[in-house]
mmCIF file of C-alpha atoms in Angstrom:
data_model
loop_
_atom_site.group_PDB
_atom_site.id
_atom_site.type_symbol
_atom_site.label_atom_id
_atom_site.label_comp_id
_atom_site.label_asym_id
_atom_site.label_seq_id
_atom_site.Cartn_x
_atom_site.Cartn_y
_atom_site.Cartn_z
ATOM 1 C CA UNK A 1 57.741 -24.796 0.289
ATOM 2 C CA UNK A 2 61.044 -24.194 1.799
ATOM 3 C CA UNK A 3 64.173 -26.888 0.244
ATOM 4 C CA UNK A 4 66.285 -28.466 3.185
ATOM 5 C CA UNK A 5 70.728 -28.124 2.289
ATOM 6 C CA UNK A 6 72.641 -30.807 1.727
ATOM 7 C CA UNK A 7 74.580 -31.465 4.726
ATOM 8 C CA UNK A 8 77.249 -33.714 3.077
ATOM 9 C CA UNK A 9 77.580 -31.322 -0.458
ATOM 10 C CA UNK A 10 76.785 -27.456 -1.616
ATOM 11 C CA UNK A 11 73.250 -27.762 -3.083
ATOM 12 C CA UNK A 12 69.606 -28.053 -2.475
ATOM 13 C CA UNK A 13 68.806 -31.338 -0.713
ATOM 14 C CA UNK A 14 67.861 -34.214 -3.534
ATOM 15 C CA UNK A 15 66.727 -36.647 -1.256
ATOM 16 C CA UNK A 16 69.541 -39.263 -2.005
ATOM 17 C CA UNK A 17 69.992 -40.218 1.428
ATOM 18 C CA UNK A 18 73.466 -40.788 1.211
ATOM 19 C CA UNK A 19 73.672 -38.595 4.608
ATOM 20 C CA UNK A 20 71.785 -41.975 5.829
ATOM 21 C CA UNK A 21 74.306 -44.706 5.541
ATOM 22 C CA UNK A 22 76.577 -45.517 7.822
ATOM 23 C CA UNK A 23 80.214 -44.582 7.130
ATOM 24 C CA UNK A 24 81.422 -47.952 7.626
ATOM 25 C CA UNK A 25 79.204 -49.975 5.478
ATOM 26 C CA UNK A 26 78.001 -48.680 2.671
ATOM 27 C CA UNK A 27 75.081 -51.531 2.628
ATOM 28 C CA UNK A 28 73.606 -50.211 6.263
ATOM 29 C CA UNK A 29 71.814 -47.394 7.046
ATOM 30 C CA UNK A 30 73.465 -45.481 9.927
ATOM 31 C CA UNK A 31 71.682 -47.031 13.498
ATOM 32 C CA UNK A 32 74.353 -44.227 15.448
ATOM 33 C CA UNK A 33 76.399 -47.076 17.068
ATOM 34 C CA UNK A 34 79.758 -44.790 17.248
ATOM 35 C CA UNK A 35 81.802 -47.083 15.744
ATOM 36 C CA UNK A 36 82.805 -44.857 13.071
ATOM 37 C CA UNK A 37 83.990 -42.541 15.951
ATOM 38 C CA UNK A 38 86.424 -44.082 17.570
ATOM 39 C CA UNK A 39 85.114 -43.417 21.166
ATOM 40 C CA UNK A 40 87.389 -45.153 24.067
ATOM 41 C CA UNK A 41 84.847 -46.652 26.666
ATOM 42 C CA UNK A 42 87.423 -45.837 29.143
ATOM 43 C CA UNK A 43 88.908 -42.094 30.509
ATOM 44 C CA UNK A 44 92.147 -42.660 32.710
ATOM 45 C CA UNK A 45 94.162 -39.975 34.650
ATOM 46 C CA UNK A 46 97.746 -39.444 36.206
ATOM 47 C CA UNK A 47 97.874 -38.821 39.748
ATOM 48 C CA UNK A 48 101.765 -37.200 40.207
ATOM 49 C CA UNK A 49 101.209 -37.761 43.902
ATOM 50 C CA UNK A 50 98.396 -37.824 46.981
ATOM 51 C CA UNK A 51 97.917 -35.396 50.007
ATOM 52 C CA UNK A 52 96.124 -36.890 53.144
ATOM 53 C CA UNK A 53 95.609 -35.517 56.555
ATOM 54 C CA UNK A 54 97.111 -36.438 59.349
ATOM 55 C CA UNK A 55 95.792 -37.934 62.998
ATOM 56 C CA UNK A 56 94.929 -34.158 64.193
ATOM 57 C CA UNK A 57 93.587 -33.029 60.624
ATOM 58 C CA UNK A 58 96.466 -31.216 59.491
ATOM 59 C CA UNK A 59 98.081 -31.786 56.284
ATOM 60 C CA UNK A 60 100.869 -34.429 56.135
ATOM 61 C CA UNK A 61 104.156 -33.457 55.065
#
């Protein structure tokens, strides 16, 4: 039988599931909310300027 790593320490896999719990709350077991991330539900940009075309389909200067 093949052991799993530890993904949290350098060893053989002990079957702690401390890799389990959420970061947050040590008392919880991780449900993958994304809180711990710190993930903005929102992207923005900056738009420096905007470049239409004219009556005939030309660019406007």
């Amino acid at each position: 039988m093949e052991t799993q790593k530890c993904v949290l320490y350098d060893r053989d896999c002990i079957g702690c599931l401390e890799c389990e719990m959420c970061d947050l709350d040590p008392n919880k077991v991780c449900d993958n909310c994304g809180k711990c991330l710190d993930i903005k539900d929102f992207a923005s940009i900056r738009i420096d300027g905007i470049v239409g075309l004219g009556k005939n389909g030309k660019k406007r200067d």
